[in-house]
């Protein structure tokens, strides 16, 4: 066995392979010490084989212990080793001992989707622990967990499909499987990448898969009949099919008082609209329709723009470039330098740009509102998409002014109505309430 | 692949069709000259009878009282439209009428030529707002535009704040909007009214109203009459109702006034105007109210009714109808052209009756 395995793996140096002899009998034994928990290997194999060797007991242990799997297919040996098993050949039979080294033992704190009053635990990069988190909260007999086995994925990461057998739409499950099959031979490193590969059309303007790090969000969607795809090694689970409105709901909406959560939802939609259209509105109002402002504002913009040498759209592009660079810089920078970048960029540069007469003072406000409103969007994928679509509006407003912005907004809504997420309408408001009215005994939960 | 091509083509055609949507070309706000008020006068030259005066805002980012700067440009031409076009040659930026909310007609022009031709230009321009204030400049429009009020924070706001309820709520300032003037110009049975503005030492005085027939000024009311007109026709709040008594003058601050017109038919129609005025006594001889509360209310009502009837008869004698009694009559009668002819014939003989219910709420904070 050892020879075969070594040949298959190209004789790696980090593989420990030995033929062990305890004086009575021999055993061929190999494992990757980096992948396996060395304590488990010691207690499970080495101690029974050496200090307390009893041939009968050892044979019985190999047959009966759950950790030992009978591995009689030589093809699978290498991949088992790679997944963190220890292989041993005893009396002509090969067994795999599952001793995967667990890096994580407790759930991570939430980082991307913070919540004030909700659960604070998030997924880890360990699939089994993630499944545990889901099973703990969604303790239901109808929860299906399927291992999506595929050979053509280079990294061979485990992919799990979770759904509620009674609530999920069968066709959608099938659709998700087809899409997963289509992923092809790719090295999948993160959930976002899988989401991108699973989307029907890569050039879509809006995301059709929701990434979340929160078990409570996952469970809520499972309960609504959504399908969850989990990937080993990723802190995020993929939820599908989702709707436009799911991206703008935070889990806190479910935990906070009614009026407050409604207010926050409204605030989020307003912010989204602002961040989407404000730069374009600035251009179109300043350059095409100044009568839209109140007269005081028009005059003060007029006054503050007097020193600005460039047309309004150049001004907007300068400031948008600055703010985008600033956001990008503060994400990539180490955390302790990040705040310095924000100070330099936000305070000093903004103030100086206005004093130097490069941009008007109103533009500084517009830029800050755009940036801050963008951060209000609870889902980072969605906020990225909004950040990009903003430029479509800017481009249109340069040529067509206010009416162009309105028409583009209309076209965007038409586009959204046309979109489908895994066969289900993307822009529908009350999709679940209708579909599951007959099936559900309980009152269907309204999506926020 | 083919579908993608079609999509791309569609997208391209869509975005191409967006291009001409803008209407006007890109022109930054600092390349525009904001007209804050426009005035129309008659000029002496018979070849160029119209004199257009524009007050242009010189903007700055600082706003303080008295710091507003404006530039006044004048041009004579054969028509208003031509005058405005020619005026563009006098200024360095594109004229922008989007924020022009004050249009002043010279008194002389309204007496000689009427306002129809100017109205035509005003009504056709898409950048002129229907909610603009229109008024008469006394003695002419350019003198109003050249006034520089000391309190003005940004160009043109003094005149603008005077009208409506935005700034001061004066009971003898009649507010007339462009859309309403346009309506009154063409409506049967409703005649135009325009406030008269006079410039008084770095300020405006707007306490009279001019009543017009469809073309020219027929009557200019005194400030007292203007207030009565405003109370009965526009239900303006915050007015006063004053009455001399034996012991001194009685002044009631009217906080609420409602008026309703009904036209009673008969051989000669009788116009009944119901007015309900509520308020408190702002100034009165001491212990007057306690003595005879109801009697005082009745007396005030009767006094106001008499005054109003006087005013209505004065207006009627000029054969103008700013209240819209004729429209009211037409609304209540079968709409044949002969009905209107009949009303026109009857109007000079119409009887008026004003019923005023005065409700005194008290004497203010003291008894």
CSV table of N, CA and C in Angstrom, one decimal, chain A residues 286-288 290-291 293-296 298-299 301-305 308 310-313 396 398-400 403-404 407 411, chain B residues 7 14 18-19 21-22 24-30 32 34 36 57 59-61 63 96 98-99 129 154-155 160 166:
chain,number,residue,atom,x,y,z
A,286,UNK,N,-26.9,70.7,-11.7
A,286,UNK,CA,-26.0,71.8,-11.8
A,286,UNK,C,-25.9,72.2,-13.3
A,287,UNK,N,-25.8,71.2,-14.2
A,287,UNK,CA,-25.5,71.5,-15.6
A,287,UNK,C,-26.7,71.6,-16.5
A,288,UNK,N,-27.9,71.0,-16.1
A,288,UNK,CA,-29.0,71.1,-17.0
A,288,UNK,C,-30.2,71.8,-16.4
A,290,UNK,N,-30.9,73.8,-13.2
A,290,UNK,CA,-30.7,74.4,-11.9
A,290,UNK,C,-32.0,74.9,-11.3
A,291,UNK,N,-33.1,74.9,-12.0
A,291,UNK,CA,-34.3,75.4,-11.3
A,291,UNK,C,-34.9,74.4,-10.3
A,293,UNK,N,-33.3,73.2,-7.7
A,293,UNK,CA,-33.0,73.6,-6.4
A,293,UNK,C,-33.9,74.8,-5.9
A,294,UNK,N,-33.8,75.0,-4.6
A,294,UNK,CA,-34.4,76.2,-4.1
A,294,UNK,C,-33.4,77.3,-4.5
A,295,UNK,N,-33.9,78.5,-4.5
A,295,UNK,CA,-33.1,79.6,-5.1
A,295,UNK,C,-31.9,79.8,-4.3
A,296,UNK,N,-32.0,79.8,-3.0
A,296,UNK,CA,-30.8,80.0,-2.1
A,296,UNK,C,-29.7,79.0,-2.5
A,298,UNK,N,-29.3,77.2,-5.2
A,298,UNK,CA,-28.8,77.5,-6.5
A,298,UNK,C,-27.8,78.6,-6.5
A,299,UNK,N,-28.1,79.6,-5.8
A,299,UNK,CA,-27.1,80.7,-5.7
A,299,UNK,C,-25.8,80.4,-5.0
A,301,UNK,N,-24.6,77.4,-4.6
A,301,UNK,CA,-23.8,76.5,-5.5
A,301,UNK,C,-23.1,77.2,-6.6
A,302,UNK,N,-23.9,78.2,-7.2
A,302,UNK,CA,-23.3,79.0,-8.2
A,302,UNK,C,-22.1,79.7,-7.7
A,303,UNK,N,-22.2,80.3,-6.5
A,303,UNK,CA,-21.1,81.0,-5.9
A,303,UNK,C,-19.9,80.1,-5.6
A,304,UNK,N,-20.2,78.9,-5.1
A,304,UNK,CA,-19.1,78.1,-4.7
A,304,UNK,C,-18.5,77.4,-5.9
A,305,UNK,N,-19.2,77.4,-7.0
A,305,UNK,CA,-18.6,76.8,-8.2
A,305,UNK,C,-17.8,77.8,-9.0
A,308,UNK,N,-14.3,76.8,-9.5
A,308,UNK,CA,-14.0,75.5,-10.1
A,308,UNK,C,-13.8,75.6,-11.6
A,310,UNK,N,-13.4,73.2,-13.9
A,310,UNK,CA,-13.8,72.1,-14.8
A,310,UNK,C,-15.4,72.0,-14.7
A,311,UNK,N,-15.9,71.5,-15.8
A,311,UNK,CA,-17.4,71.2,-15.8
A,311,UNK,C,-17.7,70.3,-14.6
A,312,UNK,N,-19.0,70.3,-14.3
A,312,UNK,CA,-19.5,69.6,-13.1
A,312,UNK,C,-19.1,68.1,-13.2
A,313,UNK,N,-19.2,67.5,-14.4
A,313,UNK,CA,-19.0,66.0,-14.4
A,313,UNK,C,-17.5,65.6,-14.1
A,396,UNK,N,-24.9,58.7,-17.9
A,396,UNK,CA,-26.1,59.1,-18.6
A,396,UNK,C,-26.4,60.6,-18.3
A,398,UNK,N,-24.4,62.9,-17.7
A,398,UNK,CA,-23.5,63.9,-18.5
A,398,UNK,C,-24.1,64.3,-19.8
A,399,UNK,N,-24.8,63.3,-20.4
A,399,UNK,CA,-25.3,63.6,-21.8
A,399,UNK,C,-26.8,64.0,-21.8
A,400,UNK,N,-27.5,63.5,-20.8
A,400,UNK,CA,-29.0,63.7,-20.9
A,400,UNK,C,-29.6,64.4,-19.7
A,403,UNK,N,-33.6,64.1,-17.1
A,403,UNK,CA,-34.5,63.2,-17.7
A,403,UNK,C,-33.8,61.9,-18.0
A,404,UNK,N,-32.5,62.0,-18.3
A,404,UNK,CA,-31.8,60.8,-18.5
A,404,UNK,C,-31.7,59.9,-17.3
A,407,UNK,N,-35.0,58.3,-16.8
A,407,UNK,CA,-35.2,57.2,-17.7
A,407,UNK,C,-34.4,56.0,-17.4
A,411,UNK,N,-35.4,52.2,-16.6
A,411,UNK,CA,-34.8,51.0,-17.3
A,411,UNK,C,-34.2,50.0,-16.3
B,7,UNK,N,-28.7,41.9,-28.0
B,7,UNK,CA,-28.9,42.7,-26.8
B,7,UNK,C,-28.0,43.9,-26.8
B,14,UNK,N,-30.8,52.1,-27.3
B,14,UNK,CA,-31.4,52.7,-26.1
B,14,UNK,C,-30.6,53.9,-25.7
B,18,UNK,N,-31.2,58.1,-25.7
B,18,UNK,CA,-31.2,58.9,-24.6
B,18,UNK,C,-30.5,60.3,-24.9
B,19,UNK,N,-29.6,60.2,-25.8
B,19,UNK,CA,-28.8,61.4,-26.1
B,19,UNK,C,-29.6,62.7,-26.3
B,21,UNK,N,-32.4,63.4,-25.3
B,21,UNK,CA,-33.4,63.6,-24.3
B,21,UNK,C,-33.1,64.9,-23.5
B,22,UNK,N,-31.9,65.2,-23.3
B,22,UNK,CA,-31.5,66.3,-22.5
B,22,UNK,C,-32.1,67.6,-22.8
B,24,UNK,N,-31.7,70.7,-23.6
B,24,UNK,CA,-30.7,71.8,-23.8
B,24,UNK,C,-29.3,71.2,-23.6
B,25,UNK,N,-28.3,71.9,-24.0
B,25,UNK,CA,-27.0,71.3,-23.9
B,25,UNK,C,-26.4,71.5,-22.5
B,26,UNK,N,-25.4,70.8,-22.2
B,26,UNK,CA,-24.8,70.9,-20.9
B,26,UNK,C,-24.2,72.3,-20.7
B,27,UNK,N,-24.7,73.0,-19.6
B,27,UNK,CA,-24.3,74.3,-19.3
B,27,UNK,C,-24.2,74.4,-17.8
B,28,UNK,N,-23.0,74.6,-17.3
B,28,UNK,CA,-22.8,74.5,-15.9
B,28,UNK,C,-23.5,75.7,-15.2
B,29,UNK,N,-23.8,75.5,-13.9
B,29,UNK,CA,-24.6,76.5,-13.2
B,29,UNK,C,-23.8,77.8,-13.1
B,30,UNK,N,-22.5,77.8,-13.1
B,30,UNK,CA,-21.7,79.0,-13.0
B,30,UNK,C,-21.5,79.7,-14.4
B,32,UNK,N,-24.2,80.3,-16.0
B,32,UNK,CA,-25.6,80.8,-16.3
B,32,UNK,C,-25.8,82.1,-15.4
B,34,UNK,N,-28.5,84.1,-13.5
B,34,UNK,CA,-29.8,83.9,-13.0
B,34,UNK,C,-30.6,85.2,-13.0
B,36,UNK,N,-33.5,87.2,-11.6
B,36,UNK,CA,-34.3,87.1,-10.4
B,36,UNK,C,-35.6,87.8,-10.6
B,57,UNK,N,-28.7,88.1,-11.0
B,57,UNK,CA,-28.1,87.9,-9.7
B,57,UNK,C,-26.6,87.7,-9.8
B,59,UNK,N,-24.0,86.1,-7.8
B,59,UNK,CA,-24.0,85.3,-6.7
B,59,UNK,C,-22.6,85.2,-6.0
B,60,UNK,N,-22.7,84.9,-4.7
B,60,UNK,CA,-21.5,84.6,-4.0
B,60,UNK,C,-21.8,83.5,-3.0
B,61,UNK,N,-20.8,82.8,-2.5
B,61,UNK,CA,-21.2,81.7,-1.6
B,61,UNK,C,-21.5,82.2,-0.2
B,63,UNK,N,-23.8,84.5,2.3
B,63,UNK,CA,-25.1,85.2,2.3
B,63,UNK,C,-25.2,86.0,3.6
B,96,UNK,N,-30.8,82.6,-17.5
B,96,UNK,CA,-31.5,81.5,-16.9
B,96,UNK,C,-32.8,82.0,-16.2
B,98,UNK,N,-35.1,80.1,-14.9
B,98,UNK,CA,-35.6,79.0,-14.0
B,98,UNK,C,-35.9,79.5,-12.6
B,99,UNK,N,-35.2,80.5,-12.2
B,99,UNK,CA,-35.4,81.0,-10.8
B,99,UNK,C,-36.0,82.4,-10.8
B,129,UNK,N,-41.7,79.6,-14.5
B,129,UNK,CA,-42.6,78.8,-13.6
B,129,UNK,C,-44.0,79.4,-13.5
B,154,UNK,N,-30.1,87.4,-0.4
B,154,UNK,CA,-29.6,87.0,-1.7
B,154,UNK,C,-30.5,87.6,-2.8
B,155,UNK,N,-30.0,87.8,-4.0
B,155,UNK,CA,-30.7,88.6,-4.9
B,155,UNK,C,-32.1,88.2,-5.1
B,160,UNK,N,-39.7,88.4,-3.3
B,160,UNK,CA,-40.3,87.1,-3.3
B,160,UNK,C,-40.9,86.8,-1.9
B,166,UNK,N,-44.6,82.9,2.6
B,166,UNK,CA,-43.2,82.5,2.8
B,166,UNK,C,-42.6,83.4,3.9
